[in-house]
Coordinates of N, CA and C and ligand atoms in Angstrom, one line a residue:
Chain A
X1 N 19.3 -9.8 -23.5 CA 19.4 -10.5 -22.5 C 18.4 -11.0 -21.8
X2 N 18.1 -12.3 -21.6 CA 16.6 -13.0 -21.3 C 17.1 -13.5 -19.8
X3 N 15.8 -13.3 -19.1 CA 16.0 -13.5 -17.6 C 16.8 -14.9 -17.5
X4 N 16.8 -16.1 -18.0 CA 17.3 -17.1 -17.8 C 18.9 -17.1 -18.2
X5 N 19.2 -16.3 -18.7 CA 20.9 -15.5 -19.1 C 21.4 -15.4 -17.7
X6 N 20.3 -14.7 -16.7 CA 20.9 -14.3 -15.4 C 21.3 -15.2 -14.6
X7 N 20.5 -16.6 -14.8 CA 20.7 -18.0 -13.9 C 21.7 -18.5 -13.7
X8 N 22.0 -18.4 -12.4 CA 23.6 -19.2 -12.1 C 23.5 -19.7 -10.7
X9 N 24.6 -20.1 -10.1 CA 24.7 -20.3 -8.7 C 24.7 -19.3 -7.6
X10 N 24.5 -18.0 -8.0 CA 24.6 -17.0 -7.1 C 23.1 -16.3 -7.6
X11 N 22.4 -16.5 -8.8 CA 21.0 -16.2 -9.1 C 20.4 -17.1 -9.3
X12 N 19.5 -17.4 -8.2 CA 18.6 -19.1 -8.4 C 17.2 -18.6 -8.4
X13 N 16.7 -19.3 -9.2 CA 15.1 -19.0 -9.7 C 14.5 -19.8 -8.4
X14 N 13.7 -19.0 -8.2 CA 12.9 -19.7 -6.9 C 11.1 -19.8 -7.3
X15 N 10.7 -19.3 -8.5 CA 9.5 -19.2 -8.6 C 9.5 -18.3 -10.2
X16 N 8.1 -19.1 -10.6 CA 7.8 -18.0 -12.3 C 8.6 -18.6 -13.5
X17 N 9.1 -20.0 -13.3 CA 9.9 -20.6 -14.3 C 9.6 -20.3 -15.8
X18 N 7.6 -20.2 -15.8 CA 7.2 -19.9 -17.3 C 7.5 -18.6 -18.0
X19 N 8.3 -17.7 -17.2 CA 8.6 -16.7 -17.7 C 10.2 -16.2 -18.0
X20 N 10.9 -17.3 -17.9 CA 12.5 -16.7 -17.8 C 12.7 -16.6 -19.5
X21 N 11.8 -16.6 -20.6 CA 12.2 -16.4 -21.7 C 12.3 -14.9 -21.9
X22 N 11.9 -14.6 -21.0 CA 11.3 -12.9 -21.3 C 12.8 -11.9 -21.5
X23 N 12.9 -11.0 -22.4 CA 13.7 -9.8 -22.6 C 13.9 -9.4 -21.3
X24 N 15.2 -9.1 -20.7 CA 15.5 -7.7 -19.7 C 16.4 -6.8 -20.5
X25 N 16.0 -5.7 -20.5 CA 16.2 -4.4 -21.3 C 16.6 -3.4 -20.1
X26 N 16.7 -3.6 -18.9 CA 17.0 -2.6 -17.8 C 17.0 -3.0 -16.6
X27 N 17.7 -2.5 -15.4 CA 17.3 -3.0 -14.3 C 17.3 -1.5 -13.2
X28 N 16.2 -1.8 -12.4 CA 15.6 -0.9 -11.6 C 15.7 -1.5 -10.0
X29 N 16.4 -0.7 -9.7 CA 16.4 -0.7 -7.8 C 15.6 -0.1 -6.8
X30 N 14.6 -0.6 -6.2 CA 13.8 0.1 -5.4 C 13.0 -0.8 -4.6
X31 N 12.6 -0.4 -3.0 CA 11.9 -1.4 -2.4 C 10.4 -0.4 -2.0
X32 N 10.3 0.7 -2.6 CA 9.1 1.6 -2.3 C 8.1 1.1 -3.7
X33 N 7.2 0.4 -3.3 CA 6.4 -0.1 -4.7 C 5.8 0.9 -5.2
X34 N 5.0 2.2 -5.1 CA 4.7 3.2 -5.5 C 5.7 4.0 -6.4
X35 N 6.7 3.9 -6.0 CA 8.2 4.2 -6.6 C 8.6 3.5 -8.0
X36 N 8.0 2.0 -7.8 CA 8.3 1.4 -8.9 C 7.0 1.9 -10.0
X37 N 6.1 1.6 -9.4 CA 4.9 1.6 -9.9 C 4.9 3.3 -11.2
X38 N 5.9 3.9 -10.7 CA 5.8 5.3 -11.2 C 7.0 5.7 -12.4
X39 N 8.0 5.1 -12.0 CA 9.4 4.9 -12.7 C 10.0 3.9 -13.1
X40 N 9.5 2.7 -13.0 CA 10.0 1.3 -13.5 C 9.7 1.1 -15.0
X41 N 10.8 0.8 -16.1 CA 10.0 0.3 -17.5 C 9.8 -0.8 -18.0
X42 N 9.0 -1.0 -18.5 CA 8.8 -2.2 -18.9 C 10.3 -3.0 -19.3
X43 N 10.1 -4.3 -19.1 CA 11.3 -5.2 -19.6 C 12.3 -5.2 -18.5
X44 N 11.8 -4.6 -16.9 CA 13.2 -4.3 -16.5 C 13.1 -5.6 -15.4
X45 N 14.7 -5.5 -15.0 CA 14.7 -6.4 -13.8 C 14.7 -5.7 -12.7
X46 N 13.9 -6.0 -11.6 CA 13.2 -5.0 -10.2 C 14.3 -5.8 -9.4
X47 N 15.4 -5.3 -8.7 CA 15.9 -5.9 -7.5 C 15.5 -4.8 -6.2
X48 N 14.9 -5.9 -5.4 CA 14.0 -5.4 -4.1 C 14.5 -6.5 -2.9
X49 N 14.3 -5.8 -1.5 CA 14.1 -6.9 -0.8 C 13.0 -7.3 0.2
X50 N 11.8 -6.5 -0.9 CA 10.4 -7.1 -0.1 C 10.2 -8.7 -0.8
X51 N 9.0 -9.2 -0.1 CA 9.1 -10.5 -0.3 C 7.6 -10.7 -0.3
X52 N 6.7 -9.9 -0.2 CA 5.4 -10.3 0.1 C 4.6 -10.4 -1.4
X53 N 3.4 -11.0 -1.4 CA 2.3 -11.1 -2.3 C 2.3 -9.9 -3.4
X54 N 2.3 -8.9 -2.6 CA 1.8 -7.7 -3.5 C 3.2 -7.4 -4.9
X55 N 4.3 -7.8 -4.5 CA 5.3 -7.7 -5.1 C 5.0 -7.9 -6.4
X56 N 4.3 -9.2 -6.6 CA 4.0 -10.0 -8.0 C 3.4 -9.0 -8.6
X57 N 2.0 -8.3 -8.2 CA 1.1 -7.8 -8.3 C 1.7 -6.5 -9.3
X58 N 2.8 -5.9 -8.4 CA 3.3 -4.9 -9.3 C 4.1 -5.1 -10.5
X59 N 4.6 -6.1 -10.0 CA 5.4 -6.9 -11.5 C 4.5 -6.9 -12.8
X60 N 3.7 -7.5 -12.1 CA 2.6 -7.8 -13.5 C 2.1 -6.3 -14.2
X61 N 1.5 -5.4 -13.1 CA 0.9 -4.4 -13.6 C 1.8 -3.6 -14.5
X62 N 3.4 -3.6 -14.2 CA 4.5 -2.8 -14.6 C 5.4 -3.6 -15.7
X63 N 4.8 -4.8 -16.1 CA 5.3 -5.5 -17.1 C 6.9 -5.6 -17.2
X64 N 7.0 -6.0 -15.5 CA 8.6 -6.2 -15.3 C 9.2 -7.6 -15.9
X65 N 10.2 -7.9 -16.3 CA 10.6 -9.0 -16.5 C 10.8 -10.1 -15.7
X66 N 11.6 -9.6 -14.7 CA 11.7 -10.6 -13.6 C 11.8 -9.8 -12.4
X67 N 11.7 -10.6 -11.2 CA 12.2 -9.7 -9.6 C 13.6 -10.5 -9.1
X68 N 14.6 -9.9 -8.8 CA 15.5 -10.1 -7.9 C 15.4 -10.0 -6.6
X69 N 15.2 -10.9 -5.6 CA 15.2 -10.5 -4.1 C 16.5 -10.6 -3.7
X70 N 17.0 -9.8 -2.7 CA 18.5 -9.9 -2.1 C 18.9 -9.9 -0.9
X71 N 19.6 -10.0 -0.4 CA 20.1 -10.1 1.2 C 19.5 -11.5 1.8
X72 N 19.3 -12.5 0.6 CA 18.8 -14.1 1.2 C 17.6 -14.2 1.7
X73 N 16.6 -13.0 1.3 CA 15.3 -12.8 1.9 C 14.3 -13.9 1.3
X74 N 13.7 -14.3 1.8 CA 12.4 -15.6 1.2 C 11.4 -15.1 1.0
X75 N 10.9 -15.5 -0.3 CA 9.8 -15.0 -0.9 C 8.9 -15.9 -0.2
X76 N 7.6 -14.8 0.0 CA 6.8 -15.7 1.1 C 5.8 -16.9 0.0
X77 N 5.4 -18.0 0.7 CA 4.7 -19.0 -0.4 C 3.5 -18.5 -1.0
X78 N 2.4 -17.8 -0.6 CA 1.7 -17.3 -1.6 C 2.2 -16.5 -2.7
X79 N 3.3 -15.4 -2.2 CA 3.9 -14.9 -3.7 C 4.6 -15.8 -4.6
X80 N 5.1 -16.9 -4.0 CA 5.8 -17.7 -5.1 C 4.2 -18.5 -5.6
X81 N 3.2 -19.0 -5.2 CA 2.0 -19.2 -6.1 C 1.6 -18.2 -7.4
X82 N 1.9 -17.3 -6.7 CA 1.3 -16.0 -7.6 C 2.1 -15.6 -8.7
X83 N 3.5 -15.9 -8.5 CA 4.3 -15.7 -9.1 C 4.5 -16.9 -10.2
X84 N 4.3 -18.3 -10.2 CA 3.9 -19.2 -10.9 C 2.8 -19.2 -11.7
X85 N 1.6 -18.8 -11.0 CA 0.7 -18.4 -11.9 C 0.4 -17.2 -13.1
X86 N 1.3 -16.1 -12.8 CA 1.6 -14.9 -13.8 C 2.7 -14.9 -14.4
X87 N 3.9 -16.2 -14.0 CA 5.0 -16.1 -15.0 C 5.7 -15.4 -14.9
X88 N 6.1 -14.7 -13.5 CA 7.0 -13.8 -12.8 C 8.0 -14.0 -12.5
X89 N 9.2 -14.4 -13.2 CA 10.2 -15.2 -12.5 C 10.9 -14.5 -11.2
X90 N 11.1 -15.3 -10.4 CA 11.7 -14.6 -9.5 C 12.8 -14.9 -8.6
X91 N 14.2 -14.5 -8.5 CA 15.3 -15.2 -8.4 C 15.9 -14.6 -7.3
X92 N 16.6 -15.2 -6.6 CA 17.3 -15.3 -5.0 C 18.7 -14.9 -5.2
X93 N 19.1 -13.7 -4.4 CA 20.5 -13.2 -4.5 C 21.1 -13.4 -3.0
X94 N 21.9 -13.7 -2.6 CA 22.4 -13.4 -1.4 C 23.0 -12.1 -1.3
X95 N 23.7 -11.3 -1.9 CA 24.2 -9.9 -1.7 C 23.3 -9.1 -1.7
X96 N 23.9 -7.8 -1.4 CA 23.1 -6.7 -1.1 C 22.5 -6.1 -2.6
X97 N 21.4 -5.1 -2.7 CA 21.3 -4.8 -4.0 C 22.1 -4.3 -4.6
X98 N 23.2 -3.7 -3.9 CA 24.3 -2.9 -4.7 C 25.1 -3.7 -5.3
X99 N 25.5 -4.9 -4.8 CA 26.1 -6.2 -5.4 C 25.6 -6.8 -6.7
X100 N 24.1 -6.8 -6.3 CA 23.0 -7.6 -7.4 C 23.2 -6.6 -8.6
X101 N 22.8 -5.0 -8.6 CA 23.0 -4.4 -9.7 C 24.5 -4.3 -10.3
X102 N 25.6 -4.4 -9.5 CA 26.7 -4.4 -10.6 C 26.8 -5.7 -11.2
X103 N 26.8 -7.0 -10.6 CA 26.6 -8.1 -11.5 C 25.6 -8.0 -12.9
X104 N 24.5 -7.6 -12.6 CA 23.4 -7.4 -13.8 C 24.2 -6.4 -14.9
X105 N 24.6 -5.3 -14.4 CA 25.2 -4.3 -15.2 C 26.4 -4.9 -16.0
X106 N 27.2 -5.6 -15.4 CA 28.0 -6.6 -16.4 C 27.2 -7.4 -17.0
X107 N 26.2 -8.2 -17.1 CA 25.7 -8.7 -18.0 C 24.9 -8.3 -19.0
X108 N 24.2 -7.1 -18.5 CA 23.5 -6.8 -19.5 C 24.4 -5.9 -21.0
X109 N 25.8 -5.8 -20.5 CA 26.5 -5.0 -21.6 C 26.5 -5.6 -22.8
Chain B
X1 N -22.7 2.7 -27.9 CA -22.6 1.3 -28.0 C -22.3 0.8 -26.1
X2 N -22.6 -0.1 -25.8 CA -22.7 -0.7 -24.4 C -21.4 -1.3 -23.9
X3 N -21.0 -0.4 -22.8 CA -19.5 -0.8 -22.6 C -19.2 -2.2 -21.7
X4 N -18.2 -2.7 -22.0 CA -17.7 -4.0 -21.7 C -17.6 -3.8 -19.7
X5 N -18.5 -4.1 -18.8 CA -18.2 -3.4 -17.7 C -17.8 -4.8 -16.7
X6 N -16.9 -4.5 -15.3 CA -16.5 -5.7 -14.6 C -16.7 -4.9 -13.0
X7 N -17.1 -5.5 -12.1 CA -17.5 -5.2 -10.6 C -16.8 -6.0 -10.0
X8 N -15.9 -5.3 -8.6 CA -15.0 -6.0 -7.5 C -15.4 -5.5 -6.0
X9 N -15.5 -6.3 -5.5 CA -15.5 -5.8 -4.0 C -14.2 -5.8 -3.4
X10 N -13.7 -4.9 -3.0 CA -12.1 -4.7 -2.6 C -12.3 -4.3 -0.6
X11 N -12.0 -5.6 -0.2 CA -11.9 -5.2 1.1 C -10.6 -4.6 2.0
X12 N -11.0 -3.8 3.1 CA -9.8 -3.2 3.6 C -8.9 -4.0 4.5
X13 N -7.7 -3.7 4.2 CA -6.3 -4.6 4.8 C -6.3 -5.8 4.6
X14 N -7.0 -6.1 3.4 CA -6.6 -8.0 3.0 C -5.6 -7.8 2.0
X15 N -4.3 -7.8 2.5 CA -2.9 -7.9 1.7 C -3.1 -9.1 0.7
X16 N -3.5 -10.4 1.1 CA -3.3 -11.6 0.4 C -4.2 -11.4 -0.8
X17 N -5.2 -10.7 -0.6 CA -6.0 -10.6 -1.9 C -5.9 -9.4 -2.6
X18 N -5.2 -8.3 -2.2 CA -5.0 -7.2 -3.0 C -4.6 -7.1 -4.4
X19 N -5.4 -6.4 -5.3 CA -4.8 -6.1 -6.3 C -5.5 -7.2 -7.3
X20 N -6.1 -8.2 -7.0 CA -7.2 -8.9 -7.5 C -8.0 -8.2 -8.5
X21 N -8.5 -7.3 -8.1 CA -9.5 -6.6 -9.5 C -8.7 -6.0 -10.7
X22 N -7.7 -5.3 -10.0 CA -6.9 -4.6 -11.1 C -6.3 -5.8 -12.2
X23 N -6.0 -7.0 -11.7 CA -5.4 -7.7 -12.3 C -6.3 -8.6 -13.3
X24 N -7.7 -8.7 -12.7 CA -8.3 -9.2 -13.8 C -8.9 -8.5 -14.7
X25 N -8.9 -6.9 -14.3 CA -9.1 -5.9 -15.4 C -8.0 -5.9 -16.3
X26 N -6.8 -6.1 -15.8 CA -5.7 -6.1 -16.8 C -5.9 -7.2 -17.7
X27 N -6.1 -8.7 -17.0 CA -6.0 -9.8 -18.2 C -7.3 -9.6 -19.0
X28 N -8.4 -8.9 -18.8 CA -9.6 -8.4 -19.9 C -9.1 -7.6 -20.8
X29 N -8.3 -6.6 -20.1 CA -7.7 -5.4 -21.6 C -7.0 -6.3 -22.6
X30 N -6.2 -7.1 -22.3 CA -4.9 -8.0 -22.9 C -6.3 -9.0 -23.8
X31 N -6.9 -9.7 -23.4 CA -8.0 -10.2 -24.0 C -8.6 -9.5 -25.3
X32 N -9.0 -8.2 -24.6 CA -9.7 -7.4 -26.0 C -8.5 -6.8 -26.6
X33 N -7.4 -7.2 -26.5 CA -6.4 -6.5 -27.4 C -6.0 -5.0 -27.3
X34 N -6.6 -4.3 -26.2 CA -6.2 -2.9 -26.2 C -4.7 -2.9 -26.4
X35 N -4.3 -1.6 -26.8 CA -2.9 -1.2 -27.2 C -2.3 -1.4 -25.8
X36 N -0.8 -1.6 -26.3 CA -0.1 -1.9 -24.6 C 0.0 -0.9 -23.7
X37 N 0.2 0.3 -24.6 CA 0.7 1.3 -23.6 C -0.5 1.7 -22.8
X38 N -1.6 1.7 -23.7 CA -3.2 1.9 -22.6 C -3.2 0.6 -21.4
X39 N -2.7 -0.2 -21.7 CA -3.2 -1.3 -20.8 C -2.2 -1.5 -19.6
X40 N -1.1 -0.6 -20.0 CA 0.3 -0.5 -18.8 C -0.5 0.9 -17.9
X41 N -0.9 2.0 -18.7 CA -1.6 2.9 -17.8 C -2.8 2.7 -16.9
X42 N -3.6 1.7 -17.5 CA -4.8 1.5 -17.1 C -4.6 0.8 -15.9
X43 N -3.7 0.0 -15.9 CA -3.6 -1.1 -14.7 C -3.0 -0.6 -13.6
X44 N -1.7 0.5 -14.2 CA -1.0 1.1 -13.0 C -2.1 2.4 -12.1
X45 N -3.1 2.8 -12.8 CA -4.0 3.6 -12.1 C -4.9 2.9 -11.1
X46 N -5.3 1.8 -11.9 CA -6.2 0.8 -11.2 C -5.6 0.2 -9.9
X47 N -4.6 -0.3 -10.2 CA -3.7 -1.0 -8.9 C -3.6 0.1 -7.7
X48 N -3.1 1.2 -8.3 CA -2.8 2.5 -7.3 C -4.1 2.9 -6.4
X49 N -5.4 2.7 -7.2 CA -7.1 3.1 -6.5 C -7.3 1.9 -5.8
X50 N -6.8 0.8 -6.1 CA -7.4 -0.5 -5.6 C -6.9 -0.4 -4.2
X51 N -5.2 -0.3 -4.1 CA -4.4 -0.4 -2.9 C -5.1 0.9 -2.1
X52 N -5.3 2.2 -2.5 CA -5.9 2.9 -1.3 C -6.9 2.4 -0.8
X53 N -8.2 1.7 -1.3 CA -9.1 1.4 -0.7 C -8.6 0.4 0.3
X54 N -7.6 -0.8 0.0 CA -7.3 -1.8 0.9 C -6.7 -1.1 2.2
X55 N -5.7 0.0 1.9 CA -5.1 0.7 3.0 C -5.6 1.7 3.5
X56 N -6.4 2.4 2.8 CA -7.0 3.8 3.9 C -8.8 3.8 3.9
X57 N -9.1 2.8 3.2 CA -10.6 3.0 3.5 C -10.9 1.7 4.6
X58 N -12.8 2.1 4.5 CA -13.3 0.8 5.3 C -13.5 -0.4 4.6
X59 N -13.3 -0.4 3.1 CA -13.5 -1.2 2.1 C -14.4 -0.8 0.9
X60 N -14.4 -1.1 -0.3 CA -15.2 -0.7 -1.1 C -15.3 -1.3 -2.2
X61 N -15.6 -0.6 -3.6 CA -15.6 -1.4 -4.9 C -14.7 -0.5 -5.9
X62 N -14.2 -1.7 -6.9 CA -13.9 -1.0 -8.4 C -15.0 -1.3 -9.6
X63 N -15.2 -0.7 -10.0 CA -15.8 -0.7 -11.2 C -15.3 -0.3 -12.7
X64 N -15.2 -1.0 -13.6 CA -14.5 -0.7 -15.0 C -15.6 -0.8 -15.9
X65 N -15.1 0.4 -16.6 CA -16.4 0.5 -18.2 C -15.0 0.2 -19.3
X66 N -15.3 -0.6 -20.0 CA -14.3 -0.8 -21.3 C -15.5 -0.6 -22.5
X67 N -14.7 0.5 -23.5 CA -15.6 1.2 -24.3 C -14.7 0.7 -25.7
X68 N -15.1 1.0 -26.8 CA -14.5 0.9 -28.0 C -13.2 2.2 -28.1
X69 N -13.6 3.3 -27.4 CA -12.6 4.3 -27.7 C -12.1 5.2 -26.3
X70 N -12.6 4.5 -25.3 CA -12.3 4.9 -23.8 C -12.5 3.6 -22.7
X71 N -11.5 3.9 -21.6 CA -11.7 3.1 -20.7 C -12.0 3.9 -19.3
X72 N -13.3 3.7 -18.7 CA -13.6 4.5 -17.8 C -13.2 3.5 -16.3
X73 N -12.5 3.8 -15.0 CA -12.4 2.9 -14.0 C -12.6 4.0 -12.4
X74 N -13.4 3.4 -12.1 CA -14.0 4.1 -10.6 C -13.9 3.1 -9.4
X75 N -12.9 4.1 -8.5 CA -12.6 3.6 -7.3 C -13.8 4.0 -6.2
X76 N -14.6 3.4 -5.7 CA -15.5 4.0 -4.6 C -15.9 3.1 -3.3
X77 N -15.0 4.0 -2.2 CA -15.2 3.4 -0.7 C -16.3 4.3 0.2
X78 N -16.3 3.5 1.5 CA -17.4 3.7 2.2 C -16.7 4.6 3.7
X79 N -15.6 5.5 3.1 CA -15.2 6.3 4.3 C -13.6 6.0 4.5
X80 N -13.1 6.6 5.3 CA -13.3 8.0 6.0 C -13.4 9.2 5.3
X81 N -13.0 9.0 4.1 CA -12.7 10.3 3.2 C -11.4 10.7 3.2
X82 N -11.0 11.8 2.4 CA -9.8 12.4 2.6 C -10.2 14.2 3.0
X83 N -9.7 14.3 4.2 CA -9.8 15.6 4.5 C -9.4 16.7 3.7
X84 N -7.9 16.7 3.5 CA -7.3 18.0 2.9 C -6.6 17.1 1.4
X85 N -7.6 17.3 0.4 CA -7.3 16.4 -1.0 C -6.4 17.0 -1.4
X86 N -6.1 18.4 -1.4 CA -4.9 19.3 -2.1 C -3.6 18.3 -1.7
X87 N -3.4 18.4 -0.2 CA -2.4 17.7 0.3 C -2.1 16.5 0.0
X88 N -3.3 15.8 0.1 CA -3.2 14.5 -0.4 C -2.6 14.3 -2.0
X89 N -2.8 14.8 -2.7 CA -2.5 14.9 -4.3 C -0.8 15.1 -4.3
X90 N -0.4 15.8 -3.4 CA 1.0 16.1 -3.8 C 2.0 14.8 -3.4
X91 N 3.1 14.6 -4.0 CA 4.0 13.5 -4.1 C 4.6 13.7 -2.9
X92 N 4.8 12.5 -2.1 CA 5.4 11.9 -1.1 C 4.4 12.2 0.3
X93 N 3.2 12.9 0.5 CA 2.5 12.9 1.5 C 1.8 11.5 1.7
X94 N 1.4 11.2 2.8 CA 1.2 10.1 3.1 C 0.7 9.6 4.7
X95 N -0.6 9.3 5.0 CA -0.6 8.9 6.0 C -0.6 7.2 6.4
X96 N -0.2 6.5 6.0 CA -0.1 5.0 5.8 C 0.5 4.8 7.1
X97 N -0.3 3.6 7.7 CA 0.5 3.4 9.3 C 1.8 2.2 8.7
X98 N 2.9 2.5 9.9 CA 3.9 1.6 9.9 C 4.0 0.9 9.2
X99 N 3.2 -0.1 9.8 CA 3.4 -1.8 9.1 C 3.2 -1.9 7.6
X100 N 2.4 -0.7 7.2 CA 1.9 -0.9 5.8 C 3.7 -0.2 4.9
X101 N 3.9 0.9 5.6 CA 5.3 1.4 5.0 C 6.1 0.1 5.2
X102 N 6.3 -0.6 5.9 CA 7.5 -1.8 6.0 C 7.3 -2.4 5.0
X103 N 6.2 -2.3 4.2 CA 5.6 -3.4 2.9 C 6.1 -2.9 1.8
X104 N 6.3 -1.8 1.7 CA 6.8 -0.8 0.5 C 5.8 0.2 0.3
X105 N 4.6 0.2 0.9 CA 3.4 1.3 0.3 C 3.8 2.4 1.1
X106 N 2.9 3.4 0.6 CA 2.7 4.2 1.7 C 4.2 5.5 1.3
X107 N 4.3 5.4 -0.1 CA 5.3 6.3 -0.5 C 4.5 7.7 -0.7
X108 N 3.2 8.0 -1.0 CA 2.4 9.1 -1.3 C 2.6 9.5 -2.4
X109 N 2.6 8.5 -3.5 CA 2.8 8.5 -4.8 C 1.4 8.1 -5.6
X110 N 0.7 7.6 -4.5 CA -0.5 6.8 -5.4 C -1.4 7.9 -6.2
X111 N -2.0 8.8 -5.5 CA -2.7 9.5 -6.1 C -2.1 10.3 -7.3
X112 N -0.6 10.8 -7.2 CA -0.3 11.6 -8.5 C 0.3 10.4 -9.5
X113 N 0.5 9.2 -9.3 CA 0.8 8.0 -10.1 C -0.6 7.8 -10.9
X114 N -1.8 7.8 -10.4 CA -3.2 7.8 -10.9 C -3.2 9.1 -11.9
X115 N -3.3 10.3 -11.4 CA -3.4 11.4 -12.2 C -2.5 11.3 -13.5
X116 N -1.3 10.8 -13.2 CA -0.1 11.0 -14.3 C -0.7 9.8 -15.6
X117 N -1.2 8.9 -15.0 CA -1.6 7.7 -15.9 C -2.7 7.6 -16.8
X118 N -3.8 8.5 -16.4 CA -5.0 8.7 -17.1 C -5.3 10.2 -17.9
X119 N -6.2 10.2 -18.6 CA -6.5 11.9 -19.2 C -7.1 12.4 -18.4
X120 N -7.9 11.7 -17.8 CA -9.1 12.6 -16.9 C -9.0 11.7 -15.4
X121 N -9.1 12.3 -14.2 CA -9.1 12.0 -13.2 C -9.8 12.9 -12.6
X122 N -10.9 12.6 -11.9 CA -12.2 13.5 -11.0 C -12.5 12.8 -9.5
X123 N -12.2 13.6 -8.5 CA -12.6 13.0 -6.8 C -13.9 13.9 -6.7
X124 N -15.1 12.8 -7.2 CA -16.2 13.1 -7.3 C -16.8 13.4 -5.7
X125 N -16.2 12.5 -4.6 CA -16.4 12.4 -3.4 C -15.5 12.2 -2.5
X126 N -15.1 13.4 -1.5 CA -13.8 12.6 -0.5 C -14.5 13.1 1.1
X127 N -15.4 13.0 1.3 CA -15.9 13.4 2.5 C -16.0 12.3 3.6
X128 N -16.9 12.1 4.7 CA -16.6 10.8 5.5 C -17.4 9.8 4.9
X129 N -18.3 9.7 4.1 CA -19.1 9.1 3.5 C -18.3 8.4 2.6
X130 N -17.2 8.3 2.1 CA -16.4 7.5 1.4 C -15.8 8.5 0.2
X131 N -14.6 7.9 -0.3 CA -14.1 8.5 -1.5 C -14.4 7.8 -2.4
X132 N -14.9 8.8 -3.7 CA -15.1 8.4 -5.1 C -14.4 9.0 -6.0
X133 N -13.5 8.2 -7.1 CA -12.4 8.8 -7.8 C -12.8 8.1 -9.1
X134 N -13.4 8.8 -10.3 CA -13.5 8.3 -11.7 C -12.1 9.1 -12.6
X135 N -11.5 7.8 -13.1 CA -10.6 7.9 -14.1 C -11.1 7.4 -15.4
X136 N -10.4 8.5 -16.4 CA -10.9 8.2 -18.0 C -9.7 8.0 -18.8
X137 N -9.3 6.8 -19.2 CA -8.2 7.0 -20.7 C -9.2 6.6 -21.9
X138 N -8.6 8.0 -22.8 CA -9.3 8.0 -24.4 C -7.9 7.1 -25.1
X139 N -8.4 6.4 -26.1 CA -7.6 5.7 -27.0 C -7.5 6.7 -28.2
Ligands
ADP1 N1 -9.6 6.0 -0.7 C1 -9.1 6.9 0.2 N2 -9.7 6.6 1.6 C2 -9.1 7.7 2.6 N3 -7.8 8.3 2.4 C3 -7.2 8.1 1.1 C4 -7.6 7.5 0.4 N4 -6.7 7.3 -0.7 C5 -5.9 8.5 -0.2 N5 -5.8 8.7 0.8 C6 -5.0 9.6 1.4 O1 -4.3 10.3 0.7 C7 -3.0 10.2 1.0 C8 -2.1 10.1 -0.3 O2 -2.3 8.9 -0.9 P1 -1.4 8.0 -2.1 O3 -0.8 9.4 -2.6 O4 -2.2 7.1 -2.9 O5 -0.2 7.8 -1.1 P2 -0.1 6.5 0.0 O6 -1.0 5.5 -0.5 O7 1.3 5.7 -0.3 O8 -0.3 7.1 1.4 C9 -3.0 8.9 1.9 O9 -2.0 8.5 2.6 C10 -4.2 9.1 2.7 O10 -4.4 9.8 3.8
MG2 MG1 -1.9 4.9 -2.5

């Protein structure tokens, strides 16, 4: 599955369009950045409620394919710019991290 | 052989530019066609070290040396140092303030993450004058 295959009326792209051809092979749910740094696999879709610019840096360092921001939280403006620069797709989702994970797990099958 | 070196100043508590030196270091590794697993490990170790300078120190420097057979990452700051290093190395130990924890930092995993991702990590100084950590990754 590619990042672009996740996109729908529920999962809307808010930044990083340059990265939507990236392959997604896993899903990881966590809001603690150092946990993500130590546990996430390359090529994952990272589900979180964090919205600040450092999230993009974590995604770059760990080679995450895309970030899914849940609960309708809005991505910070400087994070949006950084995501565009780094080609890290950021996708907004209105439901909980749990709901996002269920839907992603259906898609990734 | 002379290494390719990079130096950056890291400001304390500046979260908008935090991670920039690790990010530039990573881009250089990719440009030099360093193997991807090495790039990932080096990037994670550098980022954790840089964030510790941002979060816990009065400010400092990141220094990188890229050789043909190894990478050296040096994080060097101006204090306040780490009182109990053994405790600080434990997973889950953190003195990060509340506002930093709300950003998702301060899980107390940074130093263990650094150690796990490099072949050698030495804390060469951690008294009040500053913390200096030297990490090496061999290819
Ligand atoms: N550069 C530093 N200067 C002062 N204290 C530090 C530094 N790096 C780490 N520490 C101390 O060690 C603790 C553990 O660090 P770390 O494992 O990176 O976890 P975290 O950064 O999440 O707190 C920190 O909470 C802090 O008390
Ligand atoms: Mg840390």
